[in-house]
JSON list of C-alpha atoms in Angstrom, two decimals:
[
{"chain": "G", "resi": 281, "resn": "MET", "atom": "CA", "xyz": [-5.71, -20.03, 4.40]},
{"chain": "G", "resi": 282, "resn": "LYS", "atom": "CA", "xyz": [-7.86, -17.09, 5.40]},
{"chain": "G", "resi": 283, "resn": "VAL", "atom": "CA", "xyz": [-6.39, -14.06, 7.13]},
{"chain": "G", "resi": 284, "resn": "ASN", "atom": "CA", "xyz": [-8.49, -11.91, 9.45]},
{"chain": "G", "resi": 285, "resn": "ARG", "atom": "CA", "xyz": [-10.11, -9.45, 7.02]},
{"chain": "G", "resi": 286, "resn": "LYS", "atom": "CA", "xyz": [-9.73, -6.42, 9.29]},
{"chain": "G", "resi": 287, "resn": "LEU", "atom": "CA", "xyz": [-6.05, -7.24, 9.79]},
{"chain": "G", "resi": 288, "resn": "GLN", "atom": "CA", "xyz": [-5.52, -7.73, 6.07]},
{"chain": "G", "resi": 289, "resn": "LYS", "atom": "CA", "xyz": [-7.22, -4.41, 5.29]},
{"chain": "G", "resi": 290, "resn": "TYR", "atom": "CA", "xyz": [-4.97, -2.61, 7.77]},
{"chain": "G", "resi": 291, "resn": "ILE", "atom": "CA", "xyz": [-1.79, -4.15, 6.36]},
{"chain": "G", "resi": 292, "resn": "GLU", "atom": "CA", "xyz": [-2.78, -3.38, 2.77]},
{"chain": "G", "resi": 293, "resn": "GLU", "atom": "CA", "xyz": [-3.65, 0.24, 3.54]},
{"chain": "G", "resi": 294, "resn": "ALA", "atom": "CA", "xyz": [-1.04, 1.17, 6.16]},
{"chain": "G", "resi": 295, "resn": "VAL", "atom": "CA", "xyz": [1.95, -1.12, 5.60]},
{"chain": "G", "resi": 296, "resn": "PHE", "atom": "CA", "xyz": [2.19, -2.02, 1.92]},
{"chain": "G", "resi": 297, "resn": "PRO", "atom": "CA", "xyz": [2.52, 1.62, 0.73]},
{"chain": "G", "resi": 298, "resn": "ARG", "atom": "CA", "xyz": [5.72, 2.02, 2.77]},
{"chain": "G", "resi": 299, "resn": "TYR", "atom": "CA", "xyz": [7.51, -0.32, 0.39]},
{"chain": "G", "resi": 300, "resn": "GLU", "atom": "CA", "xyz": [7.50, 2.40, -2.27]},
{"chain": "G", "resi": 301, "resn": "THR", "atom": "CA", "xyz": [10.67, 3.88, -0.74]},
{"chain": "G", "resi": 302, "resn": "ASN", "atom": "CA", "xyz": [12.62, 0.61, -0.99]},
{"chain": "G", "resi": 303, "resn": "ASP", "atom": "CA", "xyz": [14.97, -0.27, -3.83]},
{"chain": "G", "resi": 304, "resn": "GLU", "atom": "CA", "xyz": [13.81, -2.24, -6.87]},
{"chain": "G", "resi": 305, "resn": "ALA", "atom": "CA", "xyz": [14.70, -5.60, -5.31]},
{"chain": "G", "resi": 306, "resn": "HIS", "atom": "CA", "xyz": [12.63, -5.01, -2.17]},
{"chain": "G", "resi": 307, "resn": "GLN", "atom": "CA", "xyz": [9.37, -3.54, -3.42]},
{"chain": "G", "resi": 308, "resn": "ILE", "atom": "CA", "xyz": [5.90, -4.72, -2.43]},
{"chain": "G", "resi": 309, "resn": "GLU", "atom": "CA", "xyz": [5.88, -7.37, -5.16]},
{"chain": "G", "resi": 310, "resn": "HIS", "atom": "CA", "xyz": [8.64, -9.19, -3.30]},
{"chain": "G", "resi": 311, "resn": "SER", "atom": "CA", "xyz": [6.80, -9.10, 0.02]},
{"chain": "G", "resi": 312, "resn": "LYS", "atom": "CA", "xyz": [3.63, -10.39, -1.64]},
{"chain": "G", "resi": 313, "resn": "TYR", "atom": "CA", "xyz": [5.72, -13.21, -3.09]},
{"chain": "G", "resi": 314, "resn": "VAL", "atom": "CA", "xyz": [7.04, -14.00, 0.40]},
{"chain": "G", "resi": 315, "resn": "ILE", "atom": "CA", "xyz": [3.50, -13.99, 1.83]},
{"chain": "G", "resi": 316, "resn": "ASP", "atom": "CA", "xyz": [2.40, -16.47, -0.82]},
{"chain": "G", "resi": 317, "resn": "ARG", "atom": "CA", "xyz": [5.41, -18.71, -0.24]},
{"chain": "G", "resi": 318, "resn": "CYS", "atom": "CA", "xyz": [4.88, -18.60, 3.53]},
{"chain": "G", "resi": 319, "resn": "PHE", "atom": "CA", "xyz": [1.33, -19.87, 3.10]},
{"chain": "G", "resi": 320, "resn": "LYS", "atom": "CA", "xyz": [2.46, -22.66, 0.78]},
{"chain": "G", "resi": 321, "resn": "LEU", "atom": "CA", "xyz": [5.22, -23.77, 3.13]},
{"chain": "G", "resi": 322, "resn": "ASN", "atom": "CA", "xyz": [2.83, -23.54, 6.09]},
{"chain": "G", "resi": 323, "resn": "LYS", "atom": "CA", "xyz": [0.67, -26.41, 4.82]},
{"chain": "G", "resi": 324, "resn": "LYS", "atom": "CA", "xyz": [2.86, -28.78, 6.82]},
{"chain": "G", "resi": 325, "resn": "ALA", "atom": "CA", "xyz": [3.87, -26.47, 9.66]},
{"chain": "G", "resi": 326, "resn": "ASN", "atom": "CA", "xyz": [0.31, -25.30, 10.46]},
{"chain": "G", "resi": 327, "resn": "ALA", "atom": "CA", "xyz": [1.43, -22.04, 12.08]},
{"chain": "G", "resi": 328, "resn": "ASP", "atom": "CA", "xyz": [-0.98, -19.20, 12.89]},
{"chain": "G", "resi": 329, "resn": "VAL", "atom": "CA", "xyz": [-1.96, -17.64, 9.56]},
{"chain": "G", "resi": 330, "resn": "ASP", "atom": "CA", "xyz": [-2.48, -14.10, 10.88]},
{"chain": "G", "resi": 331, "resn": "MET", "atom": "CA", "xyz": [0.94, -14.03, 12.53]},
{"chain": "G", "resi": 332, "resn": "LEU", "atom": "CA", "xyz": [2.57, -15.44, 9.44]},
{"chain": "G", "resi": 333, "resn": "TYR", "atom": "CA", "xyz": [0.87, -12.87, 7.21]},
{"chain": "G", "resi": 334, "resn": "VAL", "atom": "CA", "xyz": [2.09, -9.97, 9.32]},
{"chain": "G", "resi": 335, "resn": "ILE", "atom": "CA", "xyz": [5.72, -11.08, 9.59]},
{"chain": "G", "resi": 336, "resn": "ALA", "atom": "CA", "xyz": [5.87, -11.65, 5.84]},
{"chain": "G", "resi": 337, "resn": "ALA", "atom": "CA", "xyz": [4.25, -8.28, 5.15]},
{"chain": "G", "resi": 338, "resn": "TYR", "atom": "CA", "xyz": [6.62, -6.48, 7.52]},
{"chain": "G", "resi": 339, "resn": "HIS", "atom": "CA", "xyz": [9.89, -8.35, 6.92]},
{"chain": "G", "resi": 340, "resn": "ASP", "atom": "CA", "xyz": [11.55, -5.78, 4.60]},
{"chain": "G", "resi": 341, "resn": "ILE", "atom": "CA", "xyz": [9.65, -2.65, 5.64]},
{"chain": "G", "resi": 342, "resn": "GLY", "atom": "CA", "xyz": [12.75, -1.04, 7.16]},
{"chain": "G", "resi": 343, "resn": "TYR", "atom": "CA", "xyz": [14.98, -1.60, 4.15]},
{"chain": "G", "resi": 344, "resn": "SER", "atom": "CA", "xyz": [15.07, 2.03, 3.01]},
{"chain": "G", "resi": 345, "resn": "ILE", "atom": "CA", "xyz": [15.90, 3.15, 6.56]},
{"chain": "G", "resi": 346, "resn": "ASP", "atom": "CA", "xyz": [18.91, 0.89, 7.13]},
{"chain": "G", "resi": 347, "resn": "TYR", "atom": "CA", "xyz": [19.37, -1.88, 4.60]},
{"chain": "G", "resi": 348, "resn": "LYS", "atom": "CA", "xyz": [22.36, -3.37, 6.42]},
{"chain": "G", "resi": 349, "resn": "ASN", "atom": "CA", "xyz": [20.26, -3.91, 9.55]},
{"chain": "G", "resi": 350, "resn": "HIS", "atom": "CA", "xyz": [16.83, -3.95, 7.96]},
{"chain": "G", "resi": 351, "resn": "GLU", "atom": "CA", "xyz": [15.75, -7.13, 9.75]},
{"chain": "G", "resi": 352, "resn": "LYS", "atom": "CA", "xyz": [16.15, -5.43, 13.14]},
{"chain": "G", "resi": 353, "resn": "VAL", "atom": "CA", "xyz": [14.53, -2.20, 11.99]},
{"chain": "G", "resi": 354, "resn": "SER", "atom": "CA", "xyz": [11.61, -4.05, 10.39]},
{"chain": "G", "resi": 355, "resn": "ALA", "atom": "CA", "xyz": [11.11, -6.22, 13.47]},
{"chain": "G", "resi": 356, "resn": "GLN", "atom": "CA", "xyz": [11.03, -3.22, 15.78]},
{"chain": "G", "resi": 357, "resn": "MET", "atom": "CA", "xyz": [8.61, -1.34, 13.52]},
{"chain": "G", "resi": 358, "resn": "MET", "atom": "CA", "xyz": [6.26, -4.31, 13.58]},
{"chain": "G", "resi": 359, "resn": "TYR", "atom": "CA", "xyz": [6.58, -4.69, 17.35]},
{"chain": "G", "resi": 360, "resn": "ASP", "atom": "CA", "xyz": [5.90, -0.97, 17.92]},
{"chain": "G", "resi": 361, "resn": "ASP", "atom": "CA", "xyz": [2.85, -0.92, 15.65]},
{"chain": "G", "resi": 362, "resn": "ALA", "atom": "CA", "xyz": [0.04, 0.11, 18.01]},
{"chain": "G", "resi": 363, "resn": "THR", "atom": "CA", "xyz": [-2.69, -1.26, 15.73]},
{"chain": "G", "resi": 364, "resn": "LEU", "atom": "CA", "xyz": [-1.22, -4.75, 15.82]},
{"chain": "G", "resi": 365, "resn": "LYS", "atom": "CA", "xyz": [-1.63, -4.78, 19.59]},
{"chain": "G", "resi": 366, "resn": "LYS", "atom": "CA", "xyz": [-5.36, -5.04, 18.95]},
{"chain": "G", "resi": 367, "resn": "PHE", "atom": "CA", "xyz": [-4.85, -8.31, 17.08]},
{"chain": "G", "resi": 368, "resn": "PHE", "atom": "CA", "xyz": [-1.99, -10.00, 18.97]},
{"chain": "G", "resi": 369, "resn": "ASN", "atom": "CA", "xyz": [-0.90, -10.41, 22.58]},
{"chain": "G", "resi": 370, "resn": "GLU", "atom": "CA", "xyz": [2.58, -9.65, 23.88]},
{"chain": "G", "resi": 371, "resn": "GLU", "atom": "CA", "xyz": [3.86, -13.21, 23.53]},
{"chain": "G", "resi": 372, "resn": "GLN", "atom": "CA", "xyz": [2.71, -13.41, 19.92]},
{"chain": "G", "resi": 373, "resn": "ARG", "atom": "CA", "xyz": [4.29, -10.08, 19.05]},
{"chain": "G", "resi": 374, "resn": "LEU", "atom": "CA", "xyz": [7.60, -11.10, 20.58]},
{"chain": "G", "resi": 375, "resn": "THR", "atom": "CA", "xyz": [7.53, -14.34, 18.58]},
{"chain": "G", "resi": 376, "resn": "MET", "atom": "CA", "xyz": [6.83, -12.33, 15.42]},
{"chain": "G", "resi": 377, "resn": "LYS", "atom": "CA", "xyz": [9.63, -9.90, 16.25]},
{"chain": "G", "resi": 378, "resn": "GLU", "atom": "CA", "xyz": [12.10, -12.75, 16.62]},
{"chain": "G", "resi": 379, "resn": "ALA", "atom": "CA", "xyz": [10.97, -14.26, 13.32]},
{"chain": "G", "resi": 380, "resn": "ILE", "atom": "CA", "xyz": [11.62, -11.04, 11.39]},
{"chain": "G", "resi": 381, "resn": "GLU", "atom": "CA", "xyz": [14.97, -10.52, 13.11]},
{"chain": "G", "resi": 382, "resn": "ASP", "atom": "CA", "xyz": [16.04, -14.03, 12.07]},
{"chain": "G", "resi": 383, "resn": "HIS", "atom": "CA", "xyz": [15.00, -14.04, 8.40]},
{"chain": "G", "resi": 384, "resn": "ARG", "atom": "CA", "xyz": [18.26, -13.01, 6.69]},
{"chain": "G", "resi": 385, "resn": "ALA", "atom": "CA", "xyz": [20.03, -15.63, 4.60]},
{"chain": "G", "resi": 386, "resn": "SER", "atom": "CA", "xyz": [23.34, -14.74, 6.24]},
{"chain": "G", "resi": 387, "resn": "LEU", "atom": "CA", "xyz": [22.06, -15.52, 9.75]},
{"chain": "G", "resi": 388, "resn": "ASP", "atom": "CA", "xyz": [24.41, -17.69, 11.80]},
{"chain": "G", "resi": 389, "resn": "GLY", "atom": "CA", "xyz": [22.54, -20.76, 13.01]},
{"chain": "G", "resi": 390, "resn": "GLU", "atom": "CA", "xyz": [18.79, -21.26, 12.72]},
{"chain": "G", "resi": 391, "resn": "PRO", "atom": "CA", "xyz": [15.83, -18.94, 13.39]},
{"chain": "G", "resi": 392, "resn": "ARG", "atom": "CA", "xyz": [14.57, -19.19, 16.94]},
{"chain": "G", "resi": 393, "resn": "ASN", "atom": "CA", "xyz": [11.02, -20.28, 16.11]},
{"chain": "G", "resi": 394, "resn": "ILE", "atom": "CA", "xyz": [8.93, -21.90, 13.38]},
{"chain": "G", "resi": 395, "resn": "TYR", "atom": "CA", "xyz": [7.74, -18.50, 12.10]},
{"chain": "G", "resi": 396, "resn": "GLY", "atom": "CA", "xyz": [11.35, -17.47, 11.55]},
{"chain": "G", "resi": 397, "resn": "LYS", "atom": "CA", "xyz": [12.05, -20.69, 9.68]},
{"chain": "G", "resi": 398, "resn": "LEU", "atom": "CA", "xyz": [8.99, -20.22, 7.51]},
{"chain": "G", "resi": 399, "resn": "LEU", "atom": "CA", "xyz": [9.82, -16.59, 6.77]},
{"chain": "G", "resi": 400, "resn": "SER", "atom": "CA", "xyz": [13.50, -17.22, 6.10]},
{"chain": "G", "resi": 401, "resn": "SER", "atom": "CA", "xyz": [12.70, -20.10, 3.77]},
{"chain": "G", "resi": 402, "resn": "ALA", "atom": "CA", "xyz": [9.92, -18.18, 1.99]},
{"chain": "G", "resi": 403, "resn": "ASP", "atom": "CA", "xyz": [12.28, -15.25, 1.44]},
{"chain": "G", "resi": 404, "resn": "ARG", "atom": "CA", "xyz": [14.38, -17.37, -0.93]},
{"chain": "G", "resi": 405, "resn": "ASN", "atom": "CA", "xyz": [13.53, -17.02, -4.59]},
{"chain": "G", "resi": 406, "resn": "VAL", "atom": "CA", "xyz": [12.58, -20.14, -6.52]},
{"chain": "G", "resi": 407, "resn": "ASP", "atom": "CA", "xyz": [12.98, -18.58, -9.96]},
{"chain": "G", "resi": 408, "resn": "VAL", "atom": "CA", "xyz": [16.59, -18.25, -11.16]},
{"chain": "G", "resi": 409, "resn": "ASP", "atom": "CA", "xyz": [15.96, -15.28, -13.45]},
{"chain": "G", "resi": 410, "resn": "GLU", "atom": "CA", "xyz": [14.07, -13.36, -10.76]},
{"chain": "G", "resi": 411, "resn": "SER", "atom": "CA", "xyz": [16.82, -14.13, -8.27]},
{"chain": "G", "resi": 412, "resn": "LEU", "atom": "CA", "xyz": [19.53, -12.83, -10.62]},
{"chain": "G", "resi": 413, "resn": "LYS", "atom": "CA", "xyz": [17.52, -9.68, -11.35]},
{"chain": "G", "resi": 414, "resn": "ARG", "atom": "CA", "xyz": [17.18, -8.92, -7.64]},
{"chain": "G", "resi": 415, "resn": "ILE", "atom": "CA", "xyz": [20.90, -9.49, -7.06]},
{"chain": "G", "resi": 416, "resn": "TYR", "atom": "CA", "xyz": [21.72, -7.10, -9.91]},
{"chain": "G", "resi": 417, "resn": "PHE", "atom": "CA", "xyz": [19.41, -4.34, -8.63]},
{"chain": "G", "resi": 418, "resn": "TYR", "atom": "CA", "xyz": [20.81, -4.78, -5.13]},
{"chain": "G", "resi": 419, "resn": "ASN", "atom": "CA", "xyz": [24.34, -4.26, -6.45]},
{"chain": "G", "resi": 420, "resn": "ILE", "atom": "CA", "xyz": [23.62, -1.16, -8.52]},
{"chain": "G", "resi": 421, "resn": "THR", "atom": "CA", "xyz": [21.72, 0.40, -5.62]},
{"chain": "G", "resi": 422, "resn": "HIS", "atom": "CA", "xyz": [24.05, -0.28, -2.70]},
{"chain": "G", "resi": 423, "resn": "MET", "atom": "CA", "xyz": [27.52, -0.79, -4.15]},
{"chain": "G", "resi": 424, "resn": "GLU", "atom": "CA", "xyz": [29.94, 1.90, -5.37]},
{"chain": "G", "resi": 425, "resn": "GLN", "atom": "CA", "xyz": [29.28, 3.11, -8.89]},
{"chain": "G", "resi": 426, "resn": "GLN", "atom": "CA", "xyz": [31.32, 1.02, -11.30]},
{"chain": "G", "resi": 427, "resn": "SER", "atom": "CA", "xyz": [31.27, -0.26, -14.85]},
{"chain": "G", "resi": 428, "resn": "ARG", "atom": "CA", "xyz": [28.55, -2.66, -15.93]},
{"chain": "G", "resi": 429, "resn": "GLU", "atom": "CA", "xyz": [31.20, -5.31, -16.50]},
{"chain": "G", "resi": 430, "resn": "LYS", "atom": "CA", "xyz": [32.44, -4.94, -12.93]},
{"chain": "G", "resi": 431, "resn": "THR", "atom": "CA", "xyz": [28.88, -5.00, -11.58]},
{"chain": "G", "resi": 432, "resn": "VAL", "atom": "CA", "xyz": [28.12, -8.23, -13.43]},
{"chain": "G", "resi": 433, "resn": "GLU", "atom": "CA", "xyz": [31.33, -9.70, -12.04]},
{"chain": "G", "resi": 434, "resn": "GLU", "atom": "CA", "xyz": [30.25, -8.74, -8.52]},
{"chain": "G", "resi": 435, "resn": "CYS", "atom": "CA", "xyz": [26.86, -10.34, -9.12]},
{"chain": "G", "resi": 436, "resn": "TYR", "atom": "CA", "xyz": [28.50, -13.60, -10.06]},
{"chain": "G", "resi": 437, "resn": "ASN", "atom": "CA", "xyz": [30.78, -13.57, -7.01]},
{"chain": "G", "resi": 438, "resn": "HIS", "atom": "CA", "xyz": [27.90, -12.71, -4.69]},
{"chain": "G", "resi": 439, "resn": "THR", "atom": "CA", "xyz": [25.68, -15.43, -6.15]},
{"chain": "G", "resi": 440, "resn": "LEU", "atom": "CA", "xyz": [28.46, -18.00, -5.89]},
{"chain": "G", "resi": 441, "resn": "LYS", "atom": "CA", "xyz": [29.13, -17.06, -2.27]},
{"chain": "G", "resi": 442, "resn": "LYS", "atom": "CA", "xyz": [25.43, -17.31, -1.46]},
{"chain": "G", "resi": 443, "resn": "PHE", "atom": "CA", "xyz": [24.21, -20.27, -3.54]},
{"chain": "G", "resi": 444, "resn": "GLY", "atom": "CA", "xyz": [27.36, -22.22, -4.45]},
{"chain": "G", "resi": 445, "resn": "ASP", "atom": "CA", "xyz": [27.99, -25.72, -3.12]},
{"chain": "G", "resi": 446, "resn": "ASP", "atom": "CA", "xyz": [29.53, -24.17, 0.02]},
{"chain": "G", "resi": 447, "resn": "GLY", "atom": "CA", "xyz": [27.26, -21.13, 0.03]},
{"chain": "G", "resi": 448, "resn": "TYR", "atom": "CA", "xyz": [25.89, -19.57, 3.19]},
{"chain": "G", "resi": 449, "resn": "VAL", "atom": "CA", "xyz": [22.21, -19.64, 2.18]},
{"chain": "G", "resi": 450, "resn": "LYS", "atom": "CA", "xyz": [20.06, -22.01, 4.25]},
{"chain": "G", "resi": 451, "resn": "PHE", "atom": "CA", "xyz": [16.61, -23.48, 3.82]},
{"chain": "G", "resi": 452, "resn": "PHE", "atom": "CA", "xyz": [14.91, -24.86, 6.91]},
{"chain": "G", "resi": 453, "resn": "LEU", "atom": "CA", "xyz": [11.95, -26.77, 5.50]},
{"chain": "G", "resi": 454, "resn": "GLU", "atom": "CA", "xyz": [11.44, -29.57, 3.01]},
{"chain": "G", "resi": 455, "resn": "ASP", "atom": "CA", "xyz": [10.40, -28.13, -0.34]},
{"chain": "G", "resi": 456, "resn": "GLU", "atom": "CA", "xyz": [10.82, -29.74, -3.76]},
{"chain": "G", "resi": 457, "resn": "VAL", "atom": "CA", "xyz": [10.33, -26.39, -5.52]},
{"chain": "G", "resi": 458, "resn": "TYR", "atom": "CA", "xyz": [13.33, -24.86, -3.76]},
{"chain": "G", "resi": 459, "resn": "ASP", "atom": "CA", "xyz": [15.43, -27.99, -4.22]},
{"chain": "G", "resi": 460, "resn": "LYS", "atom": "CA", "xyz": [14.86, -27.76, -7.99]},
{"chain": "G", "resi": 461, "resn": "TYR", "atom": "CA", "xyz": [15.73, -24.07, -7.99]},
{"chain": "G", "resi": 462, "resn": "LEU", "atom": "CA", "xyz": [18.96, -24.58, -6.02]},
{"chain": "G", "resi": 463, "resn": "LYS", "atom": "CA", "xyz": [20.03, -27.38, -8.34]},
{"chain": "G", "resi": 464, "resn": "GLU", "atom": "CA", "xyz": [19.47, -25.16, -11.40]},
{"chain": "G", "resi": 465, "resn": "MET", "atom": "CA", "xyz": [21.30, -22.21, -9.82]},
{"chain": "G", "resi": 466, "resn": "ARG", "atom": "CA", "xyz": [24.31, -24.29, -8.83]},
{"chain": "G", "resi": 467, "resn": "GLU", "atom": "CA", "xyz": [24.50, -25.81, -12.29]},
{"chain": "G", "resi": 468, "resn": "LEU", "atom": "CA", "xyz": [24.49, -22.31, -13.80]},
{"chain": "G", "resi": 469, "resn": "LEU", "atom": "CA", "xyz": [27.22, -21.16, -11.42]},
{"chain": "G", "resi": 470, "resn": "LYS", "atom": "CA", "xyz": [29.56, -23.88, -12.72]},
{"chain": "G", "resi": 471, "resn": "ASP", "atom": "CA", "xyz": [29.79, -21.99, -16.03]},
{"chain": "G", "resi": 472, "resn": "LYS", "atom": "CA", "xyz": [30.69, -18.36, -15.35]},
{"chain": "G", "resi": 473, "resn": "GLU", "atom": "CA", "xyz": [30.43, -17.36, -19.00]},
{"chain": "G", "resi": 474, "resn": "LYS", "atom": "CA", "xyz": [26.95, -18.83, -19.27]},
{"chain": "G", "resi": 475, "resn": "PHE", "atom": "CA", "xyz": [25.95, -17.12, -16.00]},
{"chain": "G", "resi": 476, "resn": "ILE", "atom": "CA", "xyz": [27.08, -13.71, -17.27]},
{"chain": "G", "resi": 477, "resn": "GLU", "atom": "CA", "xyz": [25.33, -14.21, -20.60]},
{"chain": "G", "resi": 478, "resn": "ARG", "atom": "CA", "xyz": [22.07, -15.04, -18.83]},
{"chain": "G", "resi": 479, "resn": "LEU", "atom": "CA", "xyz": [22.40, -12.11, -16.45]},
{"chain": "G", "resi": 480, "resn": "GLU", "atom": "CA", "xyz": [23.09, -9.70, -19.31]},
{"chain": "G", "resi": 481, "resn": "LYS", "atom": "CA", "xyz": [19.93, -10.86, -21.03]},
{"chain": "G", "resi": 482, "resn": "ILE", "atom": "CA", "xyz": [17.90, -10.38, -17.84]},
{"chain": "G", "resi": 483, "resn": "ILE", "atom": "CA", "xyz": [19.31, -6.86, -17.37]},
{"chain": "G", "resi": 484, "resn": "SER", "atom": "CA", "xyz": [18.42, -5.92, -20.93]},
{"chain": "G", "resi": 485, "resn": "ASN", "atom": "CA", "xyz": [14.86, -7.22, -20.58]},
{"chain": "G", "resi": 486, "resn": "ALA", "atom": "CA", "xyz": [14.40, -5.41, -17.25]},
{"chain": "G", "resi": 487, "resn": "LYS", "atom": "CA", "xyz": [15.03, -1.98, -18.74]}
]
């Protein structure tokens, strides 16, 4: 899937560097991962590649400004980007804005358009270790300072709430890779001691 080269150059030079102010879990590597996953999931959806590239590139750009409402901040920043008006019409930009606003895992209901479903689904990790690392870095960045033991406990509770059998996380497209990941994560969550042991190992290797 080929993205407009001028558009890609603009995003790489003007947008990607802004991720340097985000926390460890929301750096540019994550957005590049989401871009790649969007393209893979799009093989069946056949959505506009340029639009998909931009929403994936922009989806966490506002995280350092207001992480609790970063989807709204990121969407507005994308919509207000004057350069993007040269590549997309008003209707396209509104569709992209909605997609970014709807990408959070905790969203009630479904994203309003196919781009939102692609982005939301692509934003889910498919590697258990990477997922646990991001959850840990999120906790130490945004939660009150506490002991490592308490932080690990919070990570387990958060992961269980999100990915457990009754978890709130949703996936809107058919994808065997994600199905395999979710099965592995839920199996791990059944054994809290094993979960903590694995997370401790990941933390140690990340330092």
